Amino acid sequence: MKQNDGKNPVEILMAEAMSKLKSVIDVNTVIGNPITTFDGTTIIPISKVSAGFIAGGGEYNQSKDMKKNCNLDFPFAGGSGTGFSITPVGFLIESNSGIKLINIDDKSAYENVLEIIKNVSEKLVK
């Protein structure tokens, strides 16, 4: 198989896929955008991001008809895939009374978010 600019097609495939991953995962995925309440309290969500990546490819022989229309010695077939998991782990809360980290433990994320909203509302009322 002929190579593109001295690179193996699998390298090209992986480089392209990884460049797309960079656009999906950025710092705002792990440390979320700050939310400011009316009293000046700032809440910053913190998450854990896990990603799995796989890529592969191979060459296969071609028929005589394909050789006439193709500039490669052997055609290349390849693919890649990625899986993500984003899990909330806590909230960083900055208020007049200081900075506090609220961890999300073994409860479901939904239960923890409701509890955090309740705690923040109680603090805002005081």
PDB file of C-alpha atoms in Angstrom:
ATOM      1  CA  MET A   1       0.000   0.000   0.000  1.00  0.00           C
ATOM      2  CA  LYS A   2       1.238   3.492  -0.783  1.00  0.00           C
ATOM      3  CA  GLN A   3       1.389   5.867   2.143  1.00  0.00           C
ATOM      4  CA  ASN A   4       0.091   9.433   2.446  1.00  0.00           C
ATOM      5  CA  ASP A   5       2.893  11.900   3.260  1.00  0.00           C
ATOM      6  CA  GLY A   6       4.890   9.071   4.822  1.00  0.00           C
ATOM      7  CA  LYS A   7       2.109   8.241   7.298  1.00  0.00           C
ATOM      8  CA  ASN A   8       0.357   4.943   7.650  1.00  0.00           C
ATOM      9  CA  PRO A   9      -3.435   5.198   7.056  1.00  0.00           C
ATOM     10  CA  VAL A  10      -4.084   3.904  10.591  1.00  0.00           C
ATOM     11  CA  GLU A  11      -1.995   6.805  11.950  1.00  0.00           C
ATOM     12  CA  ILE A  12      -4.021   9.251   9.869  1.00  0.00           C
ATOM     13  CA  LEU A  13      -7.280   7.681  11.068  1.00  0.00           C
ATOM     14  CA  MET A  14      -6.213   7.880  14.721  1.00  0.00           C
ATOM     15  CA  ALA A  15      -4.943  11.462  14.415  1.00  0.00           C
ATOM     16  CA  GLU A  16      -8.238  12.581  12.888  1.00  0.00           C
ATOM     17  CA  ALA A  17     -10.307  10.814  15.552  1.00  0.00           C
ATOM     18  CA  MET A  18      -8.163  12.210  18.390  1.00  0.00           C
ATOM     19  CA  SER A  19      -8.458  15.756  17.029  1.00  0.00           C
ATOM     20  CA  LYS A  20     -12.245  15.379  17.121  1.00  0.00           C
ATOM     21  CA  LEU A  21     -12.062  14.134  20.728  1.00  0.00           C
ATOM     22  CA  LYS A  22     -10.302  17.346  21.749  1.00  0.00           C
ATOM     23  CA  SER A  23     -13.347  19.315  20.622  1.00  0.00           C
ATOM     24  CA  VAL A  24     -15.636  17.160  22.787  1.00  0.00           C
ATOM     25  CA  ILE A  25     -13.567  17.015  25.970  1.00  0.00           C
ATOM     26  CA  ASP A  26     -12.357  20.324  27.313  1.00  0.00           C
ATOM     27  CA  VAL A  27     -11.798  21.772  30.757  1.00  0.00           C
ATOM     28  CA  ASN A  28     -15.498  22.759  30.998  1.00  0.00           C
ATOM     29  CA  THR A  29     -16.441  19.079  30.815  1.00  0.00           C
ATOM     30  CA  VAL A  30     -14.608  18.325  34.081  1.00  0.00           C
ATOM     31  CA  ILE A  31     -14.936  21.700  35.798  1.00  0.00           C
ATOM     32  CA  GLY A  32     -18.314  23.023  34.684  1.00  0.00           C
ATOM     33  CA  ASN A  33     -19.297  26.598  33.995  1.00  0.00           C
ATOM     34  CA  PRO A  34     -19.861  28.612  37.190  1.00  0.00           C
ATOM     35  CA  ILE A  35     -23.438  29.380  38.208  1.00  0.00           C
ATOM     36  CA  THR A  36     -23.897  32.572  40.237  1.00  0.00           C
ATOM     37  CA  THR A  37     -26.991  32.998  42.411  1.00  0.00           C
ATOM     38  CA  PHE A  38     -28.698  36.313  43.171  1.00  0.00           C
ATOM     39  CA  ASP A  39     -26.819  36.653  46.501  1.00  0.00           C
ATOM     40  CA  GLY A  40     -23.408  36.204  44.863  1.00  0.00           C
ATOM     41  CA  THR A  41     -22.893  32.538  45.745  1.00  0.00           C
ATOM     42  CA  THR A  42     -21.017  30.737  42.979  1.00  0.00           C
ATOM     43  CA  ILE A  43     -21.621  27.034  42.319  1.00  0.00           C
ATOM     44  CA  ILE A  44     -19.187  25.105  40.111  1.00  0.00           C
ATOM     45  CA  PRO A  45     -20.064  21.517  39.102  1.00  0.00           C
ATOM     46  CA  ILE A  46     -17.191  18.999  39.045  1.00  0.00           C
ATOM     47  CA  SER A  47     -17.389  15.785  37.015  1.00  0.00           C
ATOM     48  CA  LYS A  48     -15.278  12.743  36.257  1.00  0.00           C
ATOM     49  CA  VAL A  49     -14.833  11.979  32.566  1.00  0.00           C
ATOM     50  CA  SER A  50     -13.858   8.514  31.353  1.00  0.00           C
ATOM     51  CA  ALA A  51     -13.228   7.748  27.701  1.00  0.00           C
ATOM     52  CA  GLY A  52     -12.339   4.653  25.746  1.00  0.00           C
ATOM     53  CA  PHE A  53     -10.936   4.752  22.244  1.00  0.00           C
ATOM     54  CA  ILE A  54     -10.329   2.096  19.612  1.00  0.00           C
ATOM     55  CA  ALA A  55      -9.086   2.316  16.041  1.00  0.00           C
ATOM     56  CA  GLY A  56      -7.983  -0.180  13.471  1.00  0.00           C
ATOM     57  CA  GLY A  57      -7.617  -0.830   9.820  1.00  0.00           C
ATOM     58  CA  GLY A  58      -6.324  -3.186   7.255  1.00  0.00           C
ATOM     59  CA  GLU A  59      -5.443  -3.649   3.649  1.00  0.00           C
ATOM     60  CA  TYR A  60      -7.144  -5.979   1.250  1.00  0.00           C
ATOM     61  CA  ASN A  61      -6.320  -7.148  -2.230  1.00  0.00           C
ATOM     62  CA  GLN A  62      -8.181  -5.654  -5.136  1.00  0.00           C
ATOM     63  CA  SER A  63      -9.459  -6.950  -8.441  1.00  0.00           C
ATOM     64  CA  LYS A  64      -7.838  -6.059 -11.766  1.00  0.00           C
ATOM     65  CA  ASP A  65     -10.667  -3.614 -12.551  1.00  0.00           C
ATOM     66  CA  MET A  66     -10.123  -1.781  -9.263  1.00  0.00           C
ATOM     67  CA  LYS A  67      -6.366  -1.478  -9.876  1.00  0.00           C
ATOM     68  CA  LYS A  68      -7.033   0.572 -13.012  1.00  0.00           C
ATOM     69  CA  ASN A  69      -9.123   3.134 -11.068  1.00  0.00           C
ATOM     70  CA  CYS A  70      -7.220   3.219  -7.788  1.00  0.00           C
ATOM     71  CA  ASN A  71      -3.794   4.697  -7.093  1.00  0.00           C
ATOM     72  CA  LEU A  72      -3.095   2.406  -4.118  1.00  0.00           C
ATOM     73  CA  ASP A  73      -1.340  -0.936  -4.339  1.00  0.00           C
ATOM     74  CA  PHE A  74      -3.782  -2.284  -1.729  1.00  0.00           C
ATOM     75  CA  PRO A  75      -6.993  -0.471  -0.693  1.00  0.00           C
ATOM     76  CA  PHE A  76      -7.334   0.427   2.975  1.00  0.00           C
ATOM     77  CA  ALA A  77     -10.371  -0.081   5.193  1.00  0.00           C
ATOM     78  CA  GLY A  78     -10.452   1.392   8.678  1.00  0.00           C
ATOM     79  CA  GLY A  79     -12.651   2.602  11.464  1.00  0.00           C
ATOM     80  CA  SER A  80     -12.604   4.038  14.950  1.00  0.00           C
ATOM     81  CA  GLY A  81     -14.948   4.329  17.894  1.00  0.00           C
ATOM     82  CA  THR A  82     -15.134   6.139  21.208  1.00  0.00           C
ATOM     83  CA  GLY A  83     -17.232   5.742  24.345  1.00  0.00           C
ATOM     84  CA  PHE A  84     -17.694   8.356  27.070  1.00  0.00           C
ATOM     85  CA  SER A  85     -18.911   8.392  30.630  1.00  0.00           C
ATOM     86  CA  ILE A  86     -19.459  11.659  32.496  1.00  0.00           C
ATOM     87  CA  THR A  87     -20.174  11.257  36.214  1.00  0.00           C
ATOM     88  CA  PRO A  88     -20.865  14.166  38.573  1.00  0.00           C
ATOM     89  CA  VAL A  89     -18.553  13.974  41.596  1.00  0.00           C
ATOM     90  CA  GLY A  90     -19.321  17.190  43.456  1.00  0.00           C
ATOM     91  CA  PHE A  91     -19.927  20.903  43.565  1.00  0.00           C
ATOM     92  CA  LEU A  92     -17.562  23.658  44.614  1.00  0.00           C
ATOM     93  CA  ILE A  93     -19.528  26.395  46.366  1.00  0.00           C
ATOM     94  CA  GLU A  94     -18.067  29.815  47.074  1.00  0.00           C
ATOM     95  CA  SER A  95     -20.125  32.149  49.225  1.00  0.00           C
ATOM     96  CA  ASN A  96     -19.631  34.919  51.787  1.00  0.00           C
ATOM     97  CA  SER A  97     -18.989  32.253  54.434  1.00  0.00           C
ATOM     98  CA  GLY A  98     -16.132  30.682  52.450  1.00  0.00           C
ATOM     99  CA  ILE A  99     -15.462  27.911  49.979  1.00  0.00           C
ATOM    100  CA  LYS A 100     -16.981  24.465  50.420  1.00  0.00           C
ATOM    101  CA  LEU A 101     -16.716  21.265  48.396  1.00  0.00           C
ATOM    102  CA  ILE A 102     -19.830  19.099  48.438  1.00  0.00           C
ATOM    103  CA  ASN A 103     -18.979  15.551  47.375  1.00  0.00           C
ATOM    104  CA  ILE A 104     -21.492  13.294  45.708  1.00  0.00           C
ATOM    105  CA  ASP A 105     -21.184   9.895  47.339  1.00  0.00           C
ATOM    106  CA  ASP A 106     -22.883   6.573  46.591  1.00  0.00           C
ATOM    107  CA  LYS A 107     -26.351   8.062  46.156  1.00  0.00           C
ATOM    108  CA  SER A 108     -27.726   8.519  42.690  1.00  0.00           C
ATOM    109  CA  ALA A 109     -26.737  11.752  40.992  1.00  0.00           C
ATOM    110  CA  TYR A 110     -30.388  12.826  40.921  1.00  0.00           C
ATOM    111  CA  GLU A 111     -30.761  12.438  44.712  1.00  0.00           C
ATOM    112  CA  ASN A 112     -27.542  14.336  45.312  1.00  0.00           C
ATOM    113  CA  VAL A 113     -28.483  17.223  43.050  1.00  0.00           C
ATOM    114  CA  LEU A 114     -31.825  17.558  44.839  1.00  0.00           C
ATOM    115  CA  GLU A 115     -30.082  17.515  48.222  1.00  0.00           C
ATOM    116  CA  ILE A 116     -27.554  20.129  47.100  1.00  0.00           C
ATOM    117  CA  ILE A 117     -30.322  22.380  45.769  1.00  0.00           C
ATOM    118  CA  LYS A 118     -32.125  22.015  49.107  1.00  0.00           C
ATOM    119  CA  ASN A 119     -28.955  22.851  51.078  1.00  0.00           C
ATOM    120  CA  VAL A 120     -28.141  25.858  48.904  1.00  0.00           C
ATOM    121  CA  SER A 121     -31.741  27.143  49.152  1.00  0.00           C
ATOM    122  CA  GLU A 122     -31.652  26.827  52.940  1.00  0.00           C
ATOM    123  CA  LYS A 123     -28.401  28.813  53.058  1.00  0.00           C
ATOM    124  CA  LEU A 124     -29.805  31.489  50.769  1.00  0.00           C
ATOM    125  CA  VAL A 125     -32.877  31.962  52.985  1.00  0.00           C
ATOM    126  CA  LYS A 126     -30.743  32.493  56.133  1.00  0.00           C
TER     127      LYS A 126
END
